[in-house]
mmCIF file of C-alpha atoms in Angstrom:
data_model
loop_
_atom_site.group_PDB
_atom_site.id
_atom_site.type_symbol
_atom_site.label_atom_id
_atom_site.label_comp_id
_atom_site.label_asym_id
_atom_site.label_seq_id
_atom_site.Cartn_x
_atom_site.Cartn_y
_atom_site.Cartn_z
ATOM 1 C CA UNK L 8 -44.443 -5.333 -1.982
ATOM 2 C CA UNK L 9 -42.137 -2.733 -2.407
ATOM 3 C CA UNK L 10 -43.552 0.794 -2.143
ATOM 4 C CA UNK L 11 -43.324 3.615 -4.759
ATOM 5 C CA UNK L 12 -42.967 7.235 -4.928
ATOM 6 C CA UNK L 13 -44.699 9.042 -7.933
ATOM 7 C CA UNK L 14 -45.267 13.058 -8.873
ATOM 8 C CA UNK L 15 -48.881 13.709 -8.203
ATOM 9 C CA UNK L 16 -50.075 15.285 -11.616
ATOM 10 C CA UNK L 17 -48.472 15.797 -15.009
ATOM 11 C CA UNK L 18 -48.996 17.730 -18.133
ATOM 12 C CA UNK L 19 -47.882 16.813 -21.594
ATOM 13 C CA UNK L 20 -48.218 18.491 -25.307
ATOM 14 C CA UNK L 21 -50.036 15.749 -27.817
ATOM 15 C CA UNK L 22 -47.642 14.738 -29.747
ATOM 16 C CA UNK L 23 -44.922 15.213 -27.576
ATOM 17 C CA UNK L 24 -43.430 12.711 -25.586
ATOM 18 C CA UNK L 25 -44.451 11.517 -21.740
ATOM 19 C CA UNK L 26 -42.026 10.643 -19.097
ATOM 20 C CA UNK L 27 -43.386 9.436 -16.261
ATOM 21 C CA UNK L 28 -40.795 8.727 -13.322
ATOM 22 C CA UNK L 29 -41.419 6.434 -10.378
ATOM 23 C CA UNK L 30 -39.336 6.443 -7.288
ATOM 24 C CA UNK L 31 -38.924 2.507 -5.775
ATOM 25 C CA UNK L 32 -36.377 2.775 -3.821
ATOM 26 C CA UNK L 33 -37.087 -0.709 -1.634
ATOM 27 C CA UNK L 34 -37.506 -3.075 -4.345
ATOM 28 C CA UNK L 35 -36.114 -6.175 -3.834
ATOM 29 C CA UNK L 36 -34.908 -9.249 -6.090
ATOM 30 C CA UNK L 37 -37.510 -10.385 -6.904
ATOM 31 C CA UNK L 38 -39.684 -7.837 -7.973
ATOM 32 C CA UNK L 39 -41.102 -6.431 -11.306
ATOM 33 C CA UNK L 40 -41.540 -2.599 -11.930
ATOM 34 C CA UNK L 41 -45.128 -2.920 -13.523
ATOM 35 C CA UNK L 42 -47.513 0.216 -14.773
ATOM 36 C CA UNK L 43 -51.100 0.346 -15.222
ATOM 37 C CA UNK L 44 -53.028 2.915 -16.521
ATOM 38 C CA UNK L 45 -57.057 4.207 -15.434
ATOM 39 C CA UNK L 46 -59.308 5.880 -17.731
ATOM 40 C CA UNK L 47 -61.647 7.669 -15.919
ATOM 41 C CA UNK L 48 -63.884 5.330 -14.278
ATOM 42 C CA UNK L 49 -62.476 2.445 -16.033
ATOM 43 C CA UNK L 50 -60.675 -1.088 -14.858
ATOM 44 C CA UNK L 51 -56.929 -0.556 -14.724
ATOM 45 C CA UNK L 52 -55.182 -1.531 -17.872
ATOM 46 C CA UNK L 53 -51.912 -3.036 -18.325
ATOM 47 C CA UNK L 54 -49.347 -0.964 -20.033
ATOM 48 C CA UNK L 55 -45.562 -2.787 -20.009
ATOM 49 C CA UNK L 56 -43.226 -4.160 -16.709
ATOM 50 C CA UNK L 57 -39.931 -5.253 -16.578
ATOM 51 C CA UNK L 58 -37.326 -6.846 -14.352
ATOM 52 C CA UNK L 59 -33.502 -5.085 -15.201
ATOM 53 C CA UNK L 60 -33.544 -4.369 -18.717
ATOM 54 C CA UNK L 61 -35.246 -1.556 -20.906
ATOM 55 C CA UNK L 62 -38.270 -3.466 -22.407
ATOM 56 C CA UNK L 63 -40.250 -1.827 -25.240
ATOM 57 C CA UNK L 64 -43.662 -2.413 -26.520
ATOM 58 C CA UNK L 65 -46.583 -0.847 -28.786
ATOM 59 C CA UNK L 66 -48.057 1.049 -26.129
ATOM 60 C CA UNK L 67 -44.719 2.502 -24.280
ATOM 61 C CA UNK L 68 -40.844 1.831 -23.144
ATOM 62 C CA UNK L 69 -39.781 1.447 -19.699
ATOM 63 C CA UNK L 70 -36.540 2.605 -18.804
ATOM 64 C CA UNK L 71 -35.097 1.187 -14.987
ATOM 65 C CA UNK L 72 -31.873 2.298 -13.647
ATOM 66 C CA UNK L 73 -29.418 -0.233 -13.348
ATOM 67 C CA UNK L 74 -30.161 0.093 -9.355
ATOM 68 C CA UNK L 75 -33.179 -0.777 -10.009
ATOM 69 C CA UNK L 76 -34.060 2.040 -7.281
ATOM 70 C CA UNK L 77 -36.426 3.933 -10.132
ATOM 71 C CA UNK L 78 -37.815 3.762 -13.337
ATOM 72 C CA UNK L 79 -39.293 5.563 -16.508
ATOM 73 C CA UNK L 80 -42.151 5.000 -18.393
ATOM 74 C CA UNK L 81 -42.051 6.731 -21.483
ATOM 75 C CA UNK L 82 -45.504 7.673 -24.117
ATOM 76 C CA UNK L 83 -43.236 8.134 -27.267
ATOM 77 C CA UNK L 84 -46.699 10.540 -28.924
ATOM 78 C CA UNK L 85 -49.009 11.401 -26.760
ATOM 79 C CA UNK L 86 -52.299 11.761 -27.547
ATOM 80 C CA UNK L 87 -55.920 12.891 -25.899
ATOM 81 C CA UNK L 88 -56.866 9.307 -25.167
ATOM 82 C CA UNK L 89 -53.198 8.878 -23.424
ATOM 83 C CA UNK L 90 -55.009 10.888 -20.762
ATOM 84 C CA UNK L 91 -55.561 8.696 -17.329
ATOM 85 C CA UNK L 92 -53.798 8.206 -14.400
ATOM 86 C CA UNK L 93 -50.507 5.949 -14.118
ATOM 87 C CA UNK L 94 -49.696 3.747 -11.970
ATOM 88 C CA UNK L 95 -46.455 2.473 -10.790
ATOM 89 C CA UNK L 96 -46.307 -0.645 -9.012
ATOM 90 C CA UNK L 97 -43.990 -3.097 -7.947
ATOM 91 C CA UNK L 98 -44.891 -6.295 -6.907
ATOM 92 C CA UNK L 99 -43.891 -10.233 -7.713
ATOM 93 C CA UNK L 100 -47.089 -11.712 -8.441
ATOM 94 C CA UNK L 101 -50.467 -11.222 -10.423
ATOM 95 C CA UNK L 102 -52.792 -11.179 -7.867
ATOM 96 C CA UNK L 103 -52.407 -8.678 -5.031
ATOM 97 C CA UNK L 104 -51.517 -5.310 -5.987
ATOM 98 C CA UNK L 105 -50.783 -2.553 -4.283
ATOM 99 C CA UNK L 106 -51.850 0.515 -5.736
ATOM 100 C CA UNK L 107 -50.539 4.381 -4.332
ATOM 101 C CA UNK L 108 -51.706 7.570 -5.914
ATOM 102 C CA UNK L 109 -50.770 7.383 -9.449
ATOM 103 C CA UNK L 110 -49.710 10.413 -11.563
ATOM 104 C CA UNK L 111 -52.657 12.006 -13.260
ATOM 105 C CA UNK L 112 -51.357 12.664 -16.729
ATOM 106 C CA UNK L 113 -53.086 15.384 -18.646
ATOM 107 C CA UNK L 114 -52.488 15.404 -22.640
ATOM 108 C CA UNK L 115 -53.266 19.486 -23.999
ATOM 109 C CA UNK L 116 -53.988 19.625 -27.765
ATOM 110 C CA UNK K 24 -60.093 -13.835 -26.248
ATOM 111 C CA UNK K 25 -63.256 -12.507 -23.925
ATOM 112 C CA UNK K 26 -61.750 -10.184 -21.172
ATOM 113 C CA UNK K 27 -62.972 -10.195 -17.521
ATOM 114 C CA UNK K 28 -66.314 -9.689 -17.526
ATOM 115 C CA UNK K 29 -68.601 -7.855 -13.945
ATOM 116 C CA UNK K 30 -71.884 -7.579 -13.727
ATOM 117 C CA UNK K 31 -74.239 -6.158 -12.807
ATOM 118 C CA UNK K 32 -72.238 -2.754 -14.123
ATOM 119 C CA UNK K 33 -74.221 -0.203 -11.687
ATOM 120 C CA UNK K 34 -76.195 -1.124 -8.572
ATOM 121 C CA UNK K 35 -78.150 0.838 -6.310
ATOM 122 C CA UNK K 36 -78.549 -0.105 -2.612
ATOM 123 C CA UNK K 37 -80.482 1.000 0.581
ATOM 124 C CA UNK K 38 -78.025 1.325 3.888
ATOM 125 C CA UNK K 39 -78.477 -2.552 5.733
ATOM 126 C CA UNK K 40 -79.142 -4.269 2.447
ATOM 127 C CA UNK K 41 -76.616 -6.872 1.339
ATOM 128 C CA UNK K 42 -75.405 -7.333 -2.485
ATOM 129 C CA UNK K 43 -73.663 -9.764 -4.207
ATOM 130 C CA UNK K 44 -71.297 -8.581 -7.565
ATOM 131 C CA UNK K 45 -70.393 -11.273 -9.946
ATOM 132 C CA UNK K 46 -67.107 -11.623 -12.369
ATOM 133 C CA UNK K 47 -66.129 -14.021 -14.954
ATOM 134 C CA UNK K 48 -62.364 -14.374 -15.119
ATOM 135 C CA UNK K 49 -60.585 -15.052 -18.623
ATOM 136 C CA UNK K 50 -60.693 -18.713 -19.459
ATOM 137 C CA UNK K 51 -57.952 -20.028 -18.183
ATOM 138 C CA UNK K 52 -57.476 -18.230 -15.615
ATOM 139 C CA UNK K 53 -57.436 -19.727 -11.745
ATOM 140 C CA UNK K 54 -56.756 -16.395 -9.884
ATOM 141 C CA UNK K 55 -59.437 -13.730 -9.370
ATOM 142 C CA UNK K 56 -58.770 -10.206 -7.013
ATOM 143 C CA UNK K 57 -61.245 -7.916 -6.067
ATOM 144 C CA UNK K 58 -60.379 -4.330 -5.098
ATOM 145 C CA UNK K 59 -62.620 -1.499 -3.876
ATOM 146 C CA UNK K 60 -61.805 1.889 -5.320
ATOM 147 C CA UNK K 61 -62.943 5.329 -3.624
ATOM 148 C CA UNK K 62 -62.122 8.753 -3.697
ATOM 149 C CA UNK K 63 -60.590 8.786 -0.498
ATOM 150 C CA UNK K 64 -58.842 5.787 -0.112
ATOM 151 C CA UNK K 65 -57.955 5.159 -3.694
ATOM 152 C CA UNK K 66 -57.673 1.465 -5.134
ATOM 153 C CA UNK K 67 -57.366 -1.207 -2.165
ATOM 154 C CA UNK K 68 -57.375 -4.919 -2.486
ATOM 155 C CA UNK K 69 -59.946 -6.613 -0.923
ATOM 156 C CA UNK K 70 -59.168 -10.759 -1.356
ATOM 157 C CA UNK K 71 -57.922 -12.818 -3.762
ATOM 158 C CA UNK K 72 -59.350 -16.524 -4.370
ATOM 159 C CA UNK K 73 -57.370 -19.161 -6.325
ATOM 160 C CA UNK K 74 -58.429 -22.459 -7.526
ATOM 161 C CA UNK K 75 -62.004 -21.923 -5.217
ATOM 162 C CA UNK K 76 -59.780 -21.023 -1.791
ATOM 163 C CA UNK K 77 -59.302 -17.810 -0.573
ATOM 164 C CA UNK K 78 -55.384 -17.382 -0.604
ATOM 165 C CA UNK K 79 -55.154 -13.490 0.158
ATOM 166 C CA UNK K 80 -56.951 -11.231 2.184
ATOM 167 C CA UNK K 81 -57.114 -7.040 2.678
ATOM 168 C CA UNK K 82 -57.984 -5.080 5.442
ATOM 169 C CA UNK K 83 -61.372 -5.055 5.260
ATOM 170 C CA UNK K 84 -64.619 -5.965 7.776
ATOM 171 C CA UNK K 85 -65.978 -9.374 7.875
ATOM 172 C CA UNK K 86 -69.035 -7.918 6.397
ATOM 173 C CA UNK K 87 -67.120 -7.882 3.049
ATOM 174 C CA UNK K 88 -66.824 -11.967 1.952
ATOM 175 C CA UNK K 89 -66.366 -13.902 -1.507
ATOM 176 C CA UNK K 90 -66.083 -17.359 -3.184
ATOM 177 C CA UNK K 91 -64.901 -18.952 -6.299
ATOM 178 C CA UNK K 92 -66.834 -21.533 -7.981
ATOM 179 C CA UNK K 93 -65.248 -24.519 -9.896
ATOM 180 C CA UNK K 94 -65.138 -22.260 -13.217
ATOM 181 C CA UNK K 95 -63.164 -19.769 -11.521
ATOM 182 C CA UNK K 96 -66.177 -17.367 -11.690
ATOM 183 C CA UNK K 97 -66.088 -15.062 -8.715
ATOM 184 C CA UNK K 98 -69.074 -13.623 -6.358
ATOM 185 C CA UNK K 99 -68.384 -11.104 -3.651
ATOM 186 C CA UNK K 100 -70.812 -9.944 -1.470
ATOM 187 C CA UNK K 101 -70.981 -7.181 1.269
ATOM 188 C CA UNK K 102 -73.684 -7.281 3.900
ATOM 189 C CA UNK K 103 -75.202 -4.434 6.230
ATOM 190 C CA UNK K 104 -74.576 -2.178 3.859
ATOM 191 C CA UNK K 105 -73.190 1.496 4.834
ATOM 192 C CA UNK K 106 -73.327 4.940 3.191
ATOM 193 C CA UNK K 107 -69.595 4.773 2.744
ATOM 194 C CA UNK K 108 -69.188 1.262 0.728
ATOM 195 C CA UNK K 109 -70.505 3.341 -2.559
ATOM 196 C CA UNK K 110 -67.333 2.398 -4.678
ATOM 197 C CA UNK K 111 -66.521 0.744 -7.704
ATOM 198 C CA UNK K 112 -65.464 -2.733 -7.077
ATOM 199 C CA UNK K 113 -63.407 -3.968 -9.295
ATOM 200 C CA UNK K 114 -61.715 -7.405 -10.289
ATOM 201 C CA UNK K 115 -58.593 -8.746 -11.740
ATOM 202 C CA UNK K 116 -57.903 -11.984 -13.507
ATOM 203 C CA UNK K 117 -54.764 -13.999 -13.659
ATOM 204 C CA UNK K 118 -53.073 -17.085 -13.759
ATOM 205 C CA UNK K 119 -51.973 -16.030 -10.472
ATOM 206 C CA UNK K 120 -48.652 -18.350 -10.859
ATOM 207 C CA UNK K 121 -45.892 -16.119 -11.036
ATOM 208 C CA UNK K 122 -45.462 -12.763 -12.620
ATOM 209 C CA UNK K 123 -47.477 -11.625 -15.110
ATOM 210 C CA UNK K 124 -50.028 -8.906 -15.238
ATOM 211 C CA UNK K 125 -53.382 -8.422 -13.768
ATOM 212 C CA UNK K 126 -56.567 -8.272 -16.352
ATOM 213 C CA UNK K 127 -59.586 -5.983 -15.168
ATOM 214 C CA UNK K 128 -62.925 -5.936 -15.394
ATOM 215 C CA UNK K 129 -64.817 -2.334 -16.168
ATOM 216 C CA UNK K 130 -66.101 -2.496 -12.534
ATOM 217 C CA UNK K 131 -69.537 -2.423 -10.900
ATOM 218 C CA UNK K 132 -70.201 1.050 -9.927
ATOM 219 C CA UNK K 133 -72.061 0.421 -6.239
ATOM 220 C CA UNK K 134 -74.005 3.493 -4.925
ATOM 221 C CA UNK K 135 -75.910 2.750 -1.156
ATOM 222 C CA UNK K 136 -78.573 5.147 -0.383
#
């Protein structure tokens, strides 16, 4: 799988929106941008992926560059419980992930 | 739907002791990962077993094994325990058929003393 590139730490304003980017700059065809989220101490949870094309659902968008070489994942409110780290992983099947750092996102009243 | 269940959900072990962690896929599912999280090395698969055969496998010792039972339930045990395999082991459901996302369990929380 494809290896990705993510800032380290993040804050964000509740409320406000979240843009998290991820860098995949190796990605090939076949592979889905996918992001999962950790609550402290917590199994990973599922948050959105996507092949090409912008996909949108209740929890968060994903924006990908038409290169494919990066991606967005956008928290339209933010909010206290938003706060966990993100991962950003690429991979083309359900059952071995690879997972980096992640971006520790920090929501401020 | 019942998620992906682990149990037990904290464990204490001495150093040389051997434990075994259970997990319950979702029904349905064939396709059950286990991965080892840490401070220091951060979330790392450890194998993946699909339809009772191991089909994947980390970078891990030999003292780290698992199987799959006919239900898809999942056991993984370690044996000789050391100081530094406190982690919370973790594991992921799926239909493990294509792409679609992983579902995980809340972890067993593994502390060797």
């Amino acid at each position: 799988d494809a290896k990705t590139t993510q800032p380290p730490s993040m804050d964000c304003a509740e409320g406000r929106a979240a843009n998290l980017p991820c860098n995949h700059s190796t990605i090939s065809g076949n592979e889905y941008v996918y992001w999962y989220r950790q609550i402290h101490s917590q199994g990973p949870q599922y948050i959105i992926h996507g092949l090409k094309n912008n996909e949108t659902n209740e929890m968060a968008s994903l924006i990908i560059t038409e290169d494919r070489k990066s991606s967005t994942l956008i928290l339209p409110h933010a909010t206290l419980r938003d706060t966990a780290v993100y991962y950003c992983i690429v991979h083309s099947n359900d059952y071995k992930l690879s997972f980096g750092a992640g971006t520790t996102v920090t929501v401020r009243a | 739907k019942a998620g992906v269940t682990q149990t037990p959900r904290y464990l204490i072990k001495t150093r040389g002791q051997q434990v075994t962690l259970s997990c319950s896929p979702i029904s349905g599912h064939r396709s059950v990962s286990w991965y080892q999280q840490t401070p220091g090395q951060g979330l790392q698969f450890l194998f993946e077993y699909f339809s009772e055969t191991q089909r994947n496998k980390g970078n891990f010792p030999g003292r780290f094994s698992g199987r799959q039972f006919s239900n898809s339930r999942s056991e993984m045990n370690v044996s000789t325990l050391e100081l530094g395999d406190s982690a919370l082991y973790l594991c992921a459901s799926g239909p493990g058929q294509g792409n679609t996302e992983a579902f995980f369990g809340q972890g067993t929380r593994l502390t060797v003393v």
